[in-house]
PDB file of C-alpha atoms in Angstrom:
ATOM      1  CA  UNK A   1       0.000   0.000   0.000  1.00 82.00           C
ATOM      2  CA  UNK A   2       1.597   3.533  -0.904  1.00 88.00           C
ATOM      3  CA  UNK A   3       1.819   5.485   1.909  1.00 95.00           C
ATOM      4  CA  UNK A   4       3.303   9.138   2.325  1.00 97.00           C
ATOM      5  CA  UNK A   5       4.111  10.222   5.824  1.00 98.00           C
ATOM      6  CA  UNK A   6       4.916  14.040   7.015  1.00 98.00           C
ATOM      7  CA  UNK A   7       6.581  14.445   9.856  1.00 98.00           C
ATOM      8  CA  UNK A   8       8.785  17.321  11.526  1.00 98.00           C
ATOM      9  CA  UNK A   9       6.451  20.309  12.247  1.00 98.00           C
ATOM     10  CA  UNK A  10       6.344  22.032  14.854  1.00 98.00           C
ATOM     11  CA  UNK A  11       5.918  25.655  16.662  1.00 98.00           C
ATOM     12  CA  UNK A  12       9.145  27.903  15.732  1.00 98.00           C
ATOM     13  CA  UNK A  13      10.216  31.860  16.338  1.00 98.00           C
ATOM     14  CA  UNK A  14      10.185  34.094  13.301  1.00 98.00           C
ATOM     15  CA  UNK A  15      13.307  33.849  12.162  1.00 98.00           C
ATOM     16  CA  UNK A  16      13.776  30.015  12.652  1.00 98.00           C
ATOM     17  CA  UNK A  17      14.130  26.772  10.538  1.00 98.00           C
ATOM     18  CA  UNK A  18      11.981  23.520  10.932  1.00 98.00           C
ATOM     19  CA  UNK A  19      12.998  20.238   8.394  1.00 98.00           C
ATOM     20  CA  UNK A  20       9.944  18.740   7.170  1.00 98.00           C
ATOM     21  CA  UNK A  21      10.356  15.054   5.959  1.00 98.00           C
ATOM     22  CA  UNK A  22       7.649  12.830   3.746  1.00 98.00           C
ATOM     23  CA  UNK A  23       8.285   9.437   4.028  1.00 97.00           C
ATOM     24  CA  UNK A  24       7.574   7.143   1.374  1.00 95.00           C
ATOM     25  CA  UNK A  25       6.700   3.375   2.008  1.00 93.00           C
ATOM     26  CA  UNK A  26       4.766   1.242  -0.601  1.00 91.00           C
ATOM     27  CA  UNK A  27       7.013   2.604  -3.361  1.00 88.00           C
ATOM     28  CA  UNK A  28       9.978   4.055  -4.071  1.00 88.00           C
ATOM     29  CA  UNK A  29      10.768   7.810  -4.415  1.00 86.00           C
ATOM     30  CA  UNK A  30      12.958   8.059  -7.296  1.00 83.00           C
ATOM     31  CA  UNK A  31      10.582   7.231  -9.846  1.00 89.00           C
ATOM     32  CA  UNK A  32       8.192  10.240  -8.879  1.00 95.00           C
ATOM     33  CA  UNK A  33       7.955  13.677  -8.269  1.00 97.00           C
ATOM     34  CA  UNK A  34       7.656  14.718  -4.710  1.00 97.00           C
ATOM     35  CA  UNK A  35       5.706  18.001  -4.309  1.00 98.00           C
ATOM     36  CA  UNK A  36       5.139  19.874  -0.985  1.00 98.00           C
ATOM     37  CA  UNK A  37       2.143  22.027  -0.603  1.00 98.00           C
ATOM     38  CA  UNK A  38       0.572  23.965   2.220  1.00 98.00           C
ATOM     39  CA  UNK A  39      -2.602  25.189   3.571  1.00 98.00           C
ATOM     40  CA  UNK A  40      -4.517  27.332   5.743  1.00 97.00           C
ATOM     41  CA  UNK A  41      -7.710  27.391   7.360  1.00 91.00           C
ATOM     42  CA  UNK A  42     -10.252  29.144   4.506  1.00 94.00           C
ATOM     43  CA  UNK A  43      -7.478  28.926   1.429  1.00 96.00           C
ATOM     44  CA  UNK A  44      -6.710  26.841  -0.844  1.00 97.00           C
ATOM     45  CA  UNK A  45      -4.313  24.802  -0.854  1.00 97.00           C
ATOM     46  CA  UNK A  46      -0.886  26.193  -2.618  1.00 97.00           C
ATOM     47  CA  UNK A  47       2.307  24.719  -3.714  1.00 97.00           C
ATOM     48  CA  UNK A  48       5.798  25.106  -1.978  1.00 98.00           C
ATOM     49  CA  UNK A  49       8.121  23.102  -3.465  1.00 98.00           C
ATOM     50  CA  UNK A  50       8.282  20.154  -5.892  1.00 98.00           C
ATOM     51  CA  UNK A  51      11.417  17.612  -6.671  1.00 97.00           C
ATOM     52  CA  UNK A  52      10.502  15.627  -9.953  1.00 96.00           C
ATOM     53  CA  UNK A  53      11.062  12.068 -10.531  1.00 93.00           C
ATOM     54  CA  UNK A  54      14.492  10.236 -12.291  1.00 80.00           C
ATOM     55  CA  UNK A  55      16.571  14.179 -13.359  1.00 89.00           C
ATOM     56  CA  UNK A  56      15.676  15.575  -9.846  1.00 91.00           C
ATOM     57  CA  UNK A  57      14.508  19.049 -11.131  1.00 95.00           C
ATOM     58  CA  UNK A  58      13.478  21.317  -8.188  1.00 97.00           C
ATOM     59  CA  UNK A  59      10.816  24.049  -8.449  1.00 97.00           C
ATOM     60  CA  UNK A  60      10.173  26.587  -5.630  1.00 97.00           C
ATOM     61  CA  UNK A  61       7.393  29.018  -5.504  1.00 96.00           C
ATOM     62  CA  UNK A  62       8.356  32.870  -5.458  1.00 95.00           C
ATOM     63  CA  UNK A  63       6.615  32.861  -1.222  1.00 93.00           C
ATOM     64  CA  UNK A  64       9.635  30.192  -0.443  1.00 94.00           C
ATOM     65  CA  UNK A  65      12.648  30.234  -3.494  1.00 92.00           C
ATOM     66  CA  UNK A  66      16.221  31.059  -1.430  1.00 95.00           C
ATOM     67  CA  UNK A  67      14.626  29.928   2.191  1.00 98.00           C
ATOM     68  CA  UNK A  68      13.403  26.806   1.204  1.00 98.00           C
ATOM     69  CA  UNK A  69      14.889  23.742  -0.276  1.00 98.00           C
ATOM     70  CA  UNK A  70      14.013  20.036  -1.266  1.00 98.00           C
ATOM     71  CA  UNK A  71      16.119  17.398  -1.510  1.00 97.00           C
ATOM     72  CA  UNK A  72      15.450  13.368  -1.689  1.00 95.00           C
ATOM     73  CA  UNK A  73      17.071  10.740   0.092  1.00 94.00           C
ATOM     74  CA  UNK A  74      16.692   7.603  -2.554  1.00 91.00           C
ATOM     75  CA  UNK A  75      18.751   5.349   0.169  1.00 93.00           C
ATOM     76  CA  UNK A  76      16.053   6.658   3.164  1.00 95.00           C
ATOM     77  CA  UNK A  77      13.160   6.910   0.324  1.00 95.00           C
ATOM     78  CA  UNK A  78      12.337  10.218   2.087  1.00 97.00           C
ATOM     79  CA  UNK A  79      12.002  13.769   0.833  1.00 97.00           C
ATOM     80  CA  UNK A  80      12.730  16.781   2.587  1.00 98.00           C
ATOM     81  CA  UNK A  81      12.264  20.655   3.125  1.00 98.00           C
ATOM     82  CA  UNK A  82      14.763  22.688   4.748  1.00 98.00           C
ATOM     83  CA  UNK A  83      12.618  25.780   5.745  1.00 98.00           C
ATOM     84  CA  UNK A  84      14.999  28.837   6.860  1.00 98.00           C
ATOM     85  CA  UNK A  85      14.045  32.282   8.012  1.00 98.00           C
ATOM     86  CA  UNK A  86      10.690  31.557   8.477  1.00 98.00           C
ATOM     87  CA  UNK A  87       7.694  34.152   8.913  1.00 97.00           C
ATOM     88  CA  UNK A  88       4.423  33.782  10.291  1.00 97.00           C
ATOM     89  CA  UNK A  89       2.794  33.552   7.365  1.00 97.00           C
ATOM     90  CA  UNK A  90       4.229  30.527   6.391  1.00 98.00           C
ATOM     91  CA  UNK A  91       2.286  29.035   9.172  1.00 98.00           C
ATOM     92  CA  UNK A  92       0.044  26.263   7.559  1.00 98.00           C
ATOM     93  CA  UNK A  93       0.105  22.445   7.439  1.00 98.00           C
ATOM     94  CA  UNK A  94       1.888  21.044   4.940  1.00 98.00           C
ATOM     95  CA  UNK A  95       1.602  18.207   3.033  1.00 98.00           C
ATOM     96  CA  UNK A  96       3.437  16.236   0.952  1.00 98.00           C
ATOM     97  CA  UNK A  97       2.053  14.511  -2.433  1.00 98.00           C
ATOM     98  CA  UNK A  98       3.269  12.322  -5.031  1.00 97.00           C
ATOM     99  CA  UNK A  99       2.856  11.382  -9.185  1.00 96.00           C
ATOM    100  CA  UNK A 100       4.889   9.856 -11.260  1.00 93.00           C
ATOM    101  CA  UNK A 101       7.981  11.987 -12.737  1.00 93.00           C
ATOM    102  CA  UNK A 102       6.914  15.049 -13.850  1.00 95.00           C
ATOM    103  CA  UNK A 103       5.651  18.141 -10.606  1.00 95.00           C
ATOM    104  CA  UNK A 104       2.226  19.620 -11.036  1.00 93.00           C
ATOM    105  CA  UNK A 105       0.223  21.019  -9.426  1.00 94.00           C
ATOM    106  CA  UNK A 106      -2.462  20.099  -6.450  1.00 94.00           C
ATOM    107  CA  UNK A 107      -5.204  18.489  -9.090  1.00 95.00           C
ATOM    108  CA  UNK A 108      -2.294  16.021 -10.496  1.00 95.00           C
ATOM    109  CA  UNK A 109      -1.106  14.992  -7.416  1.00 96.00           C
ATOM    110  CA  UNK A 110      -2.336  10.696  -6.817  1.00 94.00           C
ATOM    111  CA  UNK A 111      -1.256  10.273  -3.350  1.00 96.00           C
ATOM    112  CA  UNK A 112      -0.734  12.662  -0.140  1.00 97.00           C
ATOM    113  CA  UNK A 113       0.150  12.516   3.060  1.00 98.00           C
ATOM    114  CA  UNK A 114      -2.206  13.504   6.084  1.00 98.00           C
ATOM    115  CA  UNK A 115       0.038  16.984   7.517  1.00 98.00           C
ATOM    116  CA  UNK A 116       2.086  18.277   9.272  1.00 98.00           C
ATOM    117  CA  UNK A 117       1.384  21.852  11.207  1.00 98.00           C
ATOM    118  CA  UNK A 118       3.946  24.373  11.020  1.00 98.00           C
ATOM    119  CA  UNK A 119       3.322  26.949  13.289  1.00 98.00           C
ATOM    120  CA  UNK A 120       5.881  30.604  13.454  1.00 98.00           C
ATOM    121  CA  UNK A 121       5.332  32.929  16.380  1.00 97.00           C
ATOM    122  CA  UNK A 122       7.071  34.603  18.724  1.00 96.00           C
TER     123      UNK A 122
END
């Protein structure tokens, strides 16, 4: 059964860093594009961050390019995001989501994890 797992959230100060990981069991990661997505209470849902599958191409939306950064551990089968110099509105859960190869966005995603809540205050 494919399973994605977040884990790593947490309450932080402005200013602070948190690593997310997604865990993947059921499959393995390097086959798919691993995208990270977050969401608030009365938004929609929005993209973060996104690692694709077999050339490792990494997208960042313009909220999170040069603070955040994915990487993938084939040898763990995990996927992570770095956060740095976080701000409160980048409180949200995130999620992590997977399809094979290629990022897209939230509609193309097959499989997601449950959360993880990221909370920045002070």
């Amino acid at each position: 059964q494919l399973q994605l797992v977040e884990s790593g959230g947490g309450l932080v100060q402005p200013g602070g860093s948190l690593r997310l990981s997604c865990a993947a069991s059921g499959f393995t990661l390097d086959n798919y594009a691993i995208g990270w997505f977050r969401q608030v209470p009365g938004k929609e849902r929005e993209g973060v961050s996104c690692i694709s599958g077999h050339n490792g191409i990494t997208y960042y939306s313009d909220l999170t390019k040069g603070r955040f950064t994915i990487s993938r551990d084939n040898a763990e089968n995990t996927v992570y995001l770095q956060m740095n110099s976080l701000k409160p509105e980048d409180t949200a859960v995130y999620y992590c989501a997977a399809r094979l190869i290629y990022c897209s966005g939230v509609e193309a995603m097959n499989y997601w994890g449950k959360g993880t809540l990221v909370t920045v205050s002070s």
